[in-house]
Coordinates of C-alpha atoms in Angstrom, one line a residue:
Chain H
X1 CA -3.2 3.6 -35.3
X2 CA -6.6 3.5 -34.2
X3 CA -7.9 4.8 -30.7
X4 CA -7.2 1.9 -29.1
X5 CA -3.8 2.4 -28.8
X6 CA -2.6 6.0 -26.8
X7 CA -0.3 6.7 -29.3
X8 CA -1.6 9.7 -31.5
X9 CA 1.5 9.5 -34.1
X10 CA -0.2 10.3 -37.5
X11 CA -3.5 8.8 -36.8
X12 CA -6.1 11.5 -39.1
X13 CA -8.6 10.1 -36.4
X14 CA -7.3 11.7 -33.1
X15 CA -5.8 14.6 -34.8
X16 CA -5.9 17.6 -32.1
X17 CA -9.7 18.8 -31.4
X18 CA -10.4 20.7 -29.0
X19 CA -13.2 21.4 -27.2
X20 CA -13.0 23.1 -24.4
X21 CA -16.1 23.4 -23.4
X22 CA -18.2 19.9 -23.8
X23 CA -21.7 19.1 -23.1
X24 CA -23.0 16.3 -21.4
X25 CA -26.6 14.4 -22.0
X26 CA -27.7 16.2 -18.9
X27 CA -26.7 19.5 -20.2
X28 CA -23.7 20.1 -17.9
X29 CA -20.6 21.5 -19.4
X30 CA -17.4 18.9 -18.7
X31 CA -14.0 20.2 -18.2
X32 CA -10.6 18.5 -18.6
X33 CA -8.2 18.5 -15.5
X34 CA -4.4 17.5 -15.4
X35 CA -4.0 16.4 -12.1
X36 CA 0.3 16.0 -11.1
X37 CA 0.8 13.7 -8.1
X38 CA 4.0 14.2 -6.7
X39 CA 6.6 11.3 -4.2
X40 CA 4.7 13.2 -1.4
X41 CA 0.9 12.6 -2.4
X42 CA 0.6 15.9 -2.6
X43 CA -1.5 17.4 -5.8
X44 CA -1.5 20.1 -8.2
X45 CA -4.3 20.6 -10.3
X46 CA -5.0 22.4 -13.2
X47 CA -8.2 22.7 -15.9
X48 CA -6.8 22.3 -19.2
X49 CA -8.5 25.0 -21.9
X50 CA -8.4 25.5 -25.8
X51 CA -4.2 26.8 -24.8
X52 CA -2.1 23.4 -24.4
X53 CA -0.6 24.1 -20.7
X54 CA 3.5 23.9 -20.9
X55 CA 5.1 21.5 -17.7
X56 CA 8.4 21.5 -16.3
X57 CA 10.6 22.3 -13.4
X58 CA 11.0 25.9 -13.7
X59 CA 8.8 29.0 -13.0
X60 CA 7.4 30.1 -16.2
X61 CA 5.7 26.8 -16.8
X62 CA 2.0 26.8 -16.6
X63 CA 2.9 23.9 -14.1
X64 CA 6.2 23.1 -12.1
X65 CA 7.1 20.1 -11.3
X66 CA 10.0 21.2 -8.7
X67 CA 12.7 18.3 -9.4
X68 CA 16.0 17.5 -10.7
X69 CA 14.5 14.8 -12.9
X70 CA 12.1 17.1 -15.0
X71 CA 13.5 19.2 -17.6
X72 CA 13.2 22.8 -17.2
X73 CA 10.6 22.3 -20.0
X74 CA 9.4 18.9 -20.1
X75 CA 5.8 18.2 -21.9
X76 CA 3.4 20.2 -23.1
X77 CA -0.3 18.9 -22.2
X78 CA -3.3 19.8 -24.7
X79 CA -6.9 19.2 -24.9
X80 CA -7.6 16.3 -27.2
X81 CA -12.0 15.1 -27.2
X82 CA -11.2 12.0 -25.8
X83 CA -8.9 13.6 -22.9
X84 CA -5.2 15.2 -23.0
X85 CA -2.5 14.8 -25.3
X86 CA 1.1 14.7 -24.0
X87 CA 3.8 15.7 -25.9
X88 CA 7.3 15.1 -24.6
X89 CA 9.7 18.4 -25.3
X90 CA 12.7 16.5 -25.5
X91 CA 13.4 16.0 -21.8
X92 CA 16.3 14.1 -20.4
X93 CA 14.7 11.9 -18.5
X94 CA 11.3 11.2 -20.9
X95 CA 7.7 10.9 -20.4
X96 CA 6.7 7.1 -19.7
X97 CA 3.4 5.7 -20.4
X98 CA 2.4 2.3 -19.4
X99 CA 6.1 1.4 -18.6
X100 CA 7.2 2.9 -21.8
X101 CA 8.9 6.1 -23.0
X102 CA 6.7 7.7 -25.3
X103 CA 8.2 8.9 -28.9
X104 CA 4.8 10.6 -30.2
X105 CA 2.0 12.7 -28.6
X106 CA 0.1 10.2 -26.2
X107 CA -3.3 10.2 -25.6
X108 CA -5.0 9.9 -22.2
X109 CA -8.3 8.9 -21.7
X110 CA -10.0 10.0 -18.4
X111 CA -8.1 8.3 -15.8
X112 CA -5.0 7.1 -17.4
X113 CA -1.8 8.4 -16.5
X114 CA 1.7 9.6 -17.8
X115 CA 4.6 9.7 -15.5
X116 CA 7.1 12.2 -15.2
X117 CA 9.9 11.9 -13.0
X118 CA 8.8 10.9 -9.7
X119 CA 5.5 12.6 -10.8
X120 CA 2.8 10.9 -12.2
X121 CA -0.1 13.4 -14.7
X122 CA -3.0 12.4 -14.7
X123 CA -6.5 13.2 -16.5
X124 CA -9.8 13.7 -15.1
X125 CA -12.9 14.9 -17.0
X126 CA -16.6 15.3 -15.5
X127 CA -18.7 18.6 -15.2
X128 CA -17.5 21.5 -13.1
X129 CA -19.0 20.4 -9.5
X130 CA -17.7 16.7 -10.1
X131 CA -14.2 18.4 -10.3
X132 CA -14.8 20.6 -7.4
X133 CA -15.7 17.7 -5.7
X134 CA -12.6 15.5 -6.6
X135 CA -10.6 19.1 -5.4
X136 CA -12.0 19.1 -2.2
X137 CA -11.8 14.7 -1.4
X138 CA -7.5 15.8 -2.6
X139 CA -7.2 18.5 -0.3
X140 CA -9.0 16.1 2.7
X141 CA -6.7 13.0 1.8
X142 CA -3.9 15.5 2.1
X143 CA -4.9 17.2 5.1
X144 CA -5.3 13.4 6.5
X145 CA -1.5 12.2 5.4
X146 CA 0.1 15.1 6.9
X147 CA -1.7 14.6 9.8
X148 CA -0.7 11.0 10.2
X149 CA 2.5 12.5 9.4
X150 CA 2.5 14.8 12.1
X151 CA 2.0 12.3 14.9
X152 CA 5.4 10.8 13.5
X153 CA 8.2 10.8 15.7
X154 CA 11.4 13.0 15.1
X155 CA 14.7 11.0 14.8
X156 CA 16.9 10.0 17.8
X157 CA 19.9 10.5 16.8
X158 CA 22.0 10.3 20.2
X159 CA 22.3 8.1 23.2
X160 CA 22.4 4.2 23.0
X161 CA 19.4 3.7 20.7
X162 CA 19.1 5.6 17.9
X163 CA 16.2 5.9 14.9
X164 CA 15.6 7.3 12.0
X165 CA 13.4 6.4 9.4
X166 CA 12.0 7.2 5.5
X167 CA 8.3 8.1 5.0
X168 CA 6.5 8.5 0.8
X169 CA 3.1 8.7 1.6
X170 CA 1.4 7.4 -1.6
X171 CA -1.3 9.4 -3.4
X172 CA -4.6 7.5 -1.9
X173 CA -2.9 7.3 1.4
X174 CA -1.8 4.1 2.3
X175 CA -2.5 3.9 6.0
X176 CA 1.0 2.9 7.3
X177 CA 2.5 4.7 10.5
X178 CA 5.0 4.0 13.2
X179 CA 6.5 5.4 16.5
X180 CA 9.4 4.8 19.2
X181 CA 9.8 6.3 22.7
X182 CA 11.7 5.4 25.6
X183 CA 8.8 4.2 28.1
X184 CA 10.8 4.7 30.6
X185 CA 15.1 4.5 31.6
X186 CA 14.6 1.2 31.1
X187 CA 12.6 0.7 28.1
X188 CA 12.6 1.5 24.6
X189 CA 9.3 1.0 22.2
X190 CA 8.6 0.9 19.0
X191 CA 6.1 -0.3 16.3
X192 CA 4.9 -0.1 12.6
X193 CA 1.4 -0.3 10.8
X194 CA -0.1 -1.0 7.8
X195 CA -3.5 -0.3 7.5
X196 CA -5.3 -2.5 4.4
X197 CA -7.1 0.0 2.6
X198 CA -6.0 3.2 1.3
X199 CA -7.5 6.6 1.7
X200 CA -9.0 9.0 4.4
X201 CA -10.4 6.1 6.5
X202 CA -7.3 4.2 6.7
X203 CA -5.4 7.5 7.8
X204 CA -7.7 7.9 10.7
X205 CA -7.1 4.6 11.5
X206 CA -3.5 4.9 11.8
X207 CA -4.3 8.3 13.6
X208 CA -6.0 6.6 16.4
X209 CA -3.7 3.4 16.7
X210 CA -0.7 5.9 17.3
X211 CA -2.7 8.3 19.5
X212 CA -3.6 5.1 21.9
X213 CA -0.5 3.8 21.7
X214 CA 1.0 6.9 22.4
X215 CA -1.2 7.4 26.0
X216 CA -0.6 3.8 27.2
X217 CA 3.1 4.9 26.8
X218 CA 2.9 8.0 28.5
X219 CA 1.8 6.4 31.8
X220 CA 3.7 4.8 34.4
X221 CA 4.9 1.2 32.8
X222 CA 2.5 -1.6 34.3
X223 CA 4.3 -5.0 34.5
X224 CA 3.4 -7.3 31.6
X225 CA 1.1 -4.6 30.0
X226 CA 3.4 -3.5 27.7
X227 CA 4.9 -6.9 26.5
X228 CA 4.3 -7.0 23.1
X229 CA 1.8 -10.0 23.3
X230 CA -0.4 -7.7 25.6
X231 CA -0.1 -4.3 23.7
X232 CA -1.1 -6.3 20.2
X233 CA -4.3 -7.8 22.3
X234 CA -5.1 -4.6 23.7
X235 CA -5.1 -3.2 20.1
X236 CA -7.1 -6.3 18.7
X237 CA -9.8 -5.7 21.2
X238 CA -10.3 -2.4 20.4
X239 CA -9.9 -2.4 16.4
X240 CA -12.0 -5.4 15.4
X241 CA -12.6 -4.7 11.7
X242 CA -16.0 -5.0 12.0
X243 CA -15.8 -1.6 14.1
X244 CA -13.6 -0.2 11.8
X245 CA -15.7 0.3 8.3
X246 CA -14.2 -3.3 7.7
X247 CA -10.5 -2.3 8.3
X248 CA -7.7 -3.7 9.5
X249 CA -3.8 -3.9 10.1
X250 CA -0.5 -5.7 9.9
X251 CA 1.4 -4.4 12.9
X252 CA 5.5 -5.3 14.1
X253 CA 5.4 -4.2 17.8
X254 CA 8.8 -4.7 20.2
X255 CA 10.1 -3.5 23.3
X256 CA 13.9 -3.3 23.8
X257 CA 15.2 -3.5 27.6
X258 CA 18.4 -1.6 27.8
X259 CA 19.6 -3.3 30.6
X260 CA 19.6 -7.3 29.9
X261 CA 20.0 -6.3 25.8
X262 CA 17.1 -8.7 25.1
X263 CA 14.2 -7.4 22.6
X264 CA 10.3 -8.9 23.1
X265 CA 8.6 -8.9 19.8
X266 CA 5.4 -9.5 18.4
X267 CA 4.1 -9.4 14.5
X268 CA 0.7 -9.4 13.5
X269 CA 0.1 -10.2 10.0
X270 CA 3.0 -8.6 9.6
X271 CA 6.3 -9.5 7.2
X272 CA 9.7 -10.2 9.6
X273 CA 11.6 -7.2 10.8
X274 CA 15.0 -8.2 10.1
X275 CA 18.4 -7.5 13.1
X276 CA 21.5 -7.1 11.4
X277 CA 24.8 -7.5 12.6
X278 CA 28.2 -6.8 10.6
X279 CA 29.2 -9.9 8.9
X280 CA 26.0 -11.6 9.7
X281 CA 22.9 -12.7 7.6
X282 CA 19.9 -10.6 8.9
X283 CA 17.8 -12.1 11.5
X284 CA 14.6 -12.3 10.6
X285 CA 11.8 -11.5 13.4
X286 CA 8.7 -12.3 13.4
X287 CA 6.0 -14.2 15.2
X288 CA 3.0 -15.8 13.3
X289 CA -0.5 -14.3 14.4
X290 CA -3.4 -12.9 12.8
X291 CA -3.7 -9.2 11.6
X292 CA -5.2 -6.7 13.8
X293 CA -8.7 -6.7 13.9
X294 CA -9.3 -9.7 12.0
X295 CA -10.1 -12.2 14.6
X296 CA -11.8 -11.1 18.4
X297 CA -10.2 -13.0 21.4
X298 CA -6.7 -13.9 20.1
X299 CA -3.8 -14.4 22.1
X300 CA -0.5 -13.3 20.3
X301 CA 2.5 -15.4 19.8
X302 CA 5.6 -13.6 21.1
X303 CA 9.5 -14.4 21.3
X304 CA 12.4 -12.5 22.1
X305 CA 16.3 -11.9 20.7
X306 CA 19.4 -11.0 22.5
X307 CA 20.3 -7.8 20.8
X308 CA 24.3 -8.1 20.2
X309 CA 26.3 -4.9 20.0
X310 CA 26.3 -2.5 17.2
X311 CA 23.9 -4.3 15.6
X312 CA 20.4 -2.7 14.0
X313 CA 16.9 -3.3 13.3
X314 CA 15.0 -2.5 10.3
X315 CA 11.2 -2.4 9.7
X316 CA 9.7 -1.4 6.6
X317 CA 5.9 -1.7 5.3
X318 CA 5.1 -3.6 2.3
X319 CA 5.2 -1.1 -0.3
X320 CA 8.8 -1.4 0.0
X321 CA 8.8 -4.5 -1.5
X322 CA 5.6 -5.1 -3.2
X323 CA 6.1 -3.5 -6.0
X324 CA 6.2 -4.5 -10.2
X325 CA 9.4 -3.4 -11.8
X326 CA 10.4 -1.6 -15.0
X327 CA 10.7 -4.9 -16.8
X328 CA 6.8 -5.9 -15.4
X329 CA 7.9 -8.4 -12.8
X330 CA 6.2 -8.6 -9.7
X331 CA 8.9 -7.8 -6.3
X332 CA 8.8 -9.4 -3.5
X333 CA 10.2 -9.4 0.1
X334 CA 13.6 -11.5 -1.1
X335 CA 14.2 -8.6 -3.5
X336 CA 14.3 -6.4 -0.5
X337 CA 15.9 -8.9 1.5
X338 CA 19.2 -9.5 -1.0
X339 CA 19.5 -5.5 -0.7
X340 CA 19.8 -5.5 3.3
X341 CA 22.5 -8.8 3.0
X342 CA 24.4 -6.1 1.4
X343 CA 27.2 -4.7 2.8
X344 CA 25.1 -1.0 4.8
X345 CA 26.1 2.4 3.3
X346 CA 28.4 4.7 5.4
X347 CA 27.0 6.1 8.7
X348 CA 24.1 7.9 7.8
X349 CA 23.0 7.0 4.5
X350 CA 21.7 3.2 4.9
X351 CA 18.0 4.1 4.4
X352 CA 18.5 6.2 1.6
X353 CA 20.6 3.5 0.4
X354 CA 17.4 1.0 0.8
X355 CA 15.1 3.8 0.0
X356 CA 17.0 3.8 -3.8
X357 CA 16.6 -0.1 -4.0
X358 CA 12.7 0.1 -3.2
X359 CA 12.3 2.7 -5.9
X360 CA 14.3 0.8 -8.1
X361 CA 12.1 -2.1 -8.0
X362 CA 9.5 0.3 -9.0
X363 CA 8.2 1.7 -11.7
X364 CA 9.0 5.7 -12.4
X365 CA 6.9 7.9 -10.6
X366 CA 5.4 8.1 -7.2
X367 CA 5.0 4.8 -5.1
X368 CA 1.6 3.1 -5.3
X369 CA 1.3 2.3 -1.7
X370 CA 2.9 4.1 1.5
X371 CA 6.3 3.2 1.5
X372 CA 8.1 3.4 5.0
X373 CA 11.7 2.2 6.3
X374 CA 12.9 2.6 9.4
X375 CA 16.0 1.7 11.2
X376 CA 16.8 1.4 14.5
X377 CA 20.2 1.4 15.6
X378 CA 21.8 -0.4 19.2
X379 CA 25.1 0.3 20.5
Chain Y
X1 CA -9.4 -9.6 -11.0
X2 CA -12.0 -11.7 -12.2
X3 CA -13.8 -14.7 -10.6
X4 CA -16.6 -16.9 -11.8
X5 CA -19.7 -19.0 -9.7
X6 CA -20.8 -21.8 -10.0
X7 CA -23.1 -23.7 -8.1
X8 CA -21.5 -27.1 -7.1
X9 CA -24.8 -28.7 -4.5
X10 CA -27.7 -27.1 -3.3
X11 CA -25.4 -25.5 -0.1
X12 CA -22.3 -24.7 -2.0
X13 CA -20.5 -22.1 -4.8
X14 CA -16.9 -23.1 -6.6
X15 CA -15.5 -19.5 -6.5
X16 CA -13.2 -19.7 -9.2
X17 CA -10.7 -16.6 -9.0
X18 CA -8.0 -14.9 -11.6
X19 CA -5.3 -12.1 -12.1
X20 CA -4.0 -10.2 -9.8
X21 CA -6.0 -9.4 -6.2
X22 CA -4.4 -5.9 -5.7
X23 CA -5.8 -2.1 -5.0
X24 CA -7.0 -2.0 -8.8
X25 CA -8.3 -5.4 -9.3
X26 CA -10.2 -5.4 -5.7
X27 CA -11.6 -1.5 -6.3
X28 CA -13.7 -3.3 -9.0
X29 CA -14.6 -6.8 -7.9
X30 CA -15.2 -6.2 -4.4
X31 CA -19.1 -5.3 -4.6
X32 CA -19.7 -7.9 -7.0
X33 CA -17.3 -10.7 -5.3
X34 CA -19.1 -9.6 -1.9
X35 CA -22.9 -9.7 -3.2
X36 CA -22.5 -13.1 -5.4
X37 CA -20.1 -14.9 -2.3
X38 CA -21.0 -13.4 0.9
X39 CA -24.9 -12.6 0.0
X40 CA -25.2 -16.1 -1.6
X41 CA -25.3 -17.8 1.5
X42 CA -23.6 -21.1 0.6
X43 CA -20.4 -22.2 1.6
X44 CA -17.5 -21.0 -0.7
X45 CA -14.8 -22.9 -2.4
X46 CA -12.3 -20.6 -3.0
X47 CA -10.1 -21.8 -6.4
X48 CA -6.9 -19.8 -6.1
X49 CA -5.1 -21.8 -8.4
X50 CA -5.4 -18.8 -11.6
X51 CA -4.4 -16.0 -8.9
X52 CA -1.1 -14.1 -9.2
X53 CA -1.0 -11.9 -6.9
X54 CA -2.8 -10.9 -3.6
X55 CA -2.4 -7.7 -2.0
X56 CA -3.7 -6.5 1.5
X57 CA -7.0 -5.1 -0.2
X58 CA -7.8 -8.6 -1.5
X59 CA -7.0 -10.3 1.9
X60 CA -9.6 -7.4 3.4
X61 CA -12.1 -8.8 0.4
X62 CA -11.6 -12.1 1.3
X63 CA -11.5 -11.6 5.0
X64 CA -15.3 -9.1 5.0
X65 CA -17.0 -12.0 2.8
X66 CA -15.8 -14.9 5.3
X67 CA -16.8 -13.0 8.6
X68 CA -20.4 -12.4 6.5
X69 CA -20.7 -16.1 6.0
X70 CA -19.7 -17.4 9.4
X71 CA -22.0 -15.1 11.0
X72 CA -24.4 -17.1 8.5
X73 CA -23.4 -20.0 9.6
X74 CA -21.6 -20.8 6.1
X75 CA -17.9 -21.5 5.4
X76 CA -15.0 -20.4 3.4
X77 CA -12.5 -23.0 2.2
X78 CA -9.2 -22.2 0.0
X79 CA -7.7 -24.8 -2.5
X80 CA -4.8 -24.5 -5.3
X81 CA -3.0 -21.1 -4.1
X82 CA 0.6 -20.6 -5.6
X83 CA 3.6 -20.5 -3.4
X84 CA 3.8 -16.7 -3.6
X85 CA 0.0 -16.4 -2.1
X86 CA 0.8 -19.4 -0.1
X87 CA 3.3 -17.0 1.3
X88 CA 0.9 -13.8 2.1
X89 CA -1.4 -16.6 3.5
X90 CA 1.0 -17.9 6.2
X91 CA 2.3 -13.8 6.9
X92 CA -1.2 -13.1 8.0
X93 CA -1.9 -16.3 9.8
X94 CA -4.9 -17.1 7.4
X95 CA -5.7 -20.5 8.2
X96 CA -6.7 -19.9 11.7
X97 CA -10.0 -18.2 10.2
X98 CA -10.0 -19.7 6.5
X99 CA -9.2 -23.3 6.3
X100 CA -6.1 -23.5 3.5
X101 CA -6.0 -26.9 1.3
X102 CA -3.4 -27.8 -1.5
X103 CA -5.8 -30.0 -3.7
X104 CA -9.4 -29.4 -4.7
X105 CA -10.5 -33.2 -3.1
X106 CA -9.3 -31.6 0.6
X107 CA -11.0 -28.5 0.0
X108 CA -14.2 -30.4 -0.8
X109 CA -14.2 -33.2 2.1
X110 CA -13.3 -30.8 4.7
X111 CA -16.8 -29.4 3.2
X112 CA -18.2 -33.0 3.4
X113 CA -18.6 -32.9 -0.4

């Protein structure tokens, strides 16, 4: 086989070289980095030298993946001139490149990718400060997910609405968020977001929409200025993309009123939410208006359910659903969709139960975008 | 992604587009799609016919180039999308900013063509 394809087998040509210590045209020296991106988005990182570095999930490995589905000793990870080589050790679960399970050592060229368990290895090669550099942007697009993360709201798991939810932050940062709160005795909030864009930028988007979402909430409840036609205007006046660095967002905002039972809902270039009742087909809910941002001086479409009893309502972002399988074919939101018509998992464990479906529509390792599901239950 | 231009009249580009409009495919056309669409100056026809997939970074794409050519007094017009883009389309409400056509002869009258 020649270099084109990343399988080394018994190719003479991309026999192990290694040079640990290259040298550019511009004289720099250039080092080899396996970078592991874990279901979190968080990174390890770690220069590879003339010793191949040993991965699996216990201490003792040059780097541990901490998970069920890595093998205590899973690949070993050398220096090869055109990147890394990856050698599978046998593990239970394999090492899959480019949808496949790879039998041979694999080569990876700057930038490709192996994935391991939910984990996905990647290499990266430029001269010392270049690497420093791609350090210091992972350690600020981690800083800004667990920020977003942090305005997140805890789960309510008492009293006659309850939520919970699921949150896998993808690597770049996908921008998505969401929050609930009671507004008052009365009233019960709650939204989701997708920023489109990933990164830094998109997470400080998020950041803001939930912090000004958050104040309006905080403050005595002005009639009609928390219907969700008026909160989504409010929010398209003050993120127009062009404002934004050229961003903007799907939002699903309602507002449940305890007393009459009745839900107000808005979606702004934003995929249904879907109510679900025992026995029932869901319900989708959705309204058709513009993203956030997109357009200045719109005026949302809204409409509003009767919420029967012991019924719920779940939201999730598109990364749920917008993913390409195992077997290369594109998902979409009906895959999702024949999930929820299923019969829900015992008390408790219906979003891990959807959680499993959206990573089984996935390929292995972590999710490309920001994946979120949450699940709002009425009595 | 890939898309081609071709000049159609002295005022107007058919953009035809390809492959799949997600993260990866936008990350690499979206300084060459902006400069040769939205710096051009013409009105666009948009050929979605050869695109598979769109994904919120290629709406963004599209949406940046449009505002740049309405504020130059230039339009955007969409022919030939597949059902499943048809569908992203009609989530985000596209047509109330980019008209949306079936067939290639609506596209171009609706430009006067």
């Amino acid at each position: 086989m020649r270099d084109s394809d990343s399988t080394l087998g018994l190719d003479p040509d991309v026999t192990m070289t290694a040079r640990p210590a290259q040298t550019r045209d511009d004289g720099e020296l250039s080092c080899t980095v396996l970078v592991a991106v874990g279901p979190d988005g968080r990174h390890q990182r770690l220069e590879v030298g003339p010793t191949p570095i040993s991965v699996g999930r216990i201490v003792g490995n040059d780097m541990v993946l901490p998970a069920a589905e890595v093998s205590r000793n899973h690949c070993r990870v050398a220096l090869h001139w055109r990147g890394l080589e990856v050698v599978d050790l046998g593990s239970t679960n394999g090492t899959w490149h480019d949808g496949r399970r790879i039998a041979a050592p694999a080569l990876l060229r700057p930038g490709e990718s192996v994935r391991v368990g939910a984990w996905t290895l990647r290499c990266e090669r430029g001269t010392a400060r270049e690497m420093q550099r791609a350090e210091e942007v992972a350690r600020e697009l981690d800083r800004a997910g667990r920020y977003v993360q942090a305005l997140l709201p805890p789960p309510i798991l008492e009293g006659p609405v309850r939520a919970d939810w699921r949150f896998l932050p993808c690597a770049s940062i996908g921008g998505d968020a969401f929050g609930y709160r009671y507004l008052d005795d009365r009233h019960f909030a709650l939204f989701i977001m997708d920023v489109a864009g990933h990164g830094a930028g998109s997470a400080l988007l998020a950041a803001s929409v939930m912090n000004l979402l958050r104040e309006r909430a905080s403050g005595p409840l002005a009639p009609g200025q928390s219907s969700p036609a008026a909160v989504l205007g409010t929010l398209n006046d003050s993120f127009q993309m062009d404002q934004q660095g050229g961003l903007f967002f799907s939002a699903w905002y309602g507002l449940y009123d305890l007393s009459t039972r009745r839900l107000g809902f808005a979606a702004a270039g934003h995929h249904p939410g879907f109510l679900c009742r025992a026995g029932s087909q869901p319900q989708p809910l959705v309204t058709r208006n513009p993203a956030i941002g997109m357009m200045p001086d719109l005026r949302f479409l809204a409409d509003e359910v009767a919420v029967p009893p012991s019924s719920r309502l779940v939201l999730f972002s598109d990364g749920a659903f917008e993913t390409i399988g195992h077997d290369g074919r594109q998902r979409g939101l009906a895959d999702l969709l024949a999930i929820l018509v299923e019969p829900p998992a015992v008390k408790g464990a219906e979003l891990d139960r959807l959680l499993s479906a959206a990573r089984a529509g996935a390929r292995p390792g972590p999710f490309d975008d920001d994946v979120c599901i949450l699940d709002i239950e009425f009595d | 992604m890939e898309f081609t231009v071709t000049p159609i009249d002295p005022a107007t580009n058919l953009v035809a587009l390809s492959g799949r409009m997600d993260s990866a495919g936008c990350e690499r056309a979206e300084l060459p799609f902006t400069a040769a669409v939205g710096s051009a100056g013409q009105n666009a026809l948009l050929d979605f016919s050869k695109v598979e997939f769109l994904g919120s970074l290629g709406l963004r794409m599209l949406i940046s180039v449009c505002r740049v050519l309405q504020r130059r007094d230039r339009k955007m017009v969409i022919f030939g999308a597949p059902v499943a883009v048809r569908e992203v389309f009609d989530t985000v409400a596209l047509d109330k900013m980019i008209p949306i056509f079936a067939q290639e002869s609506e596209a171009r009258a609706h430009l006067g063509l």
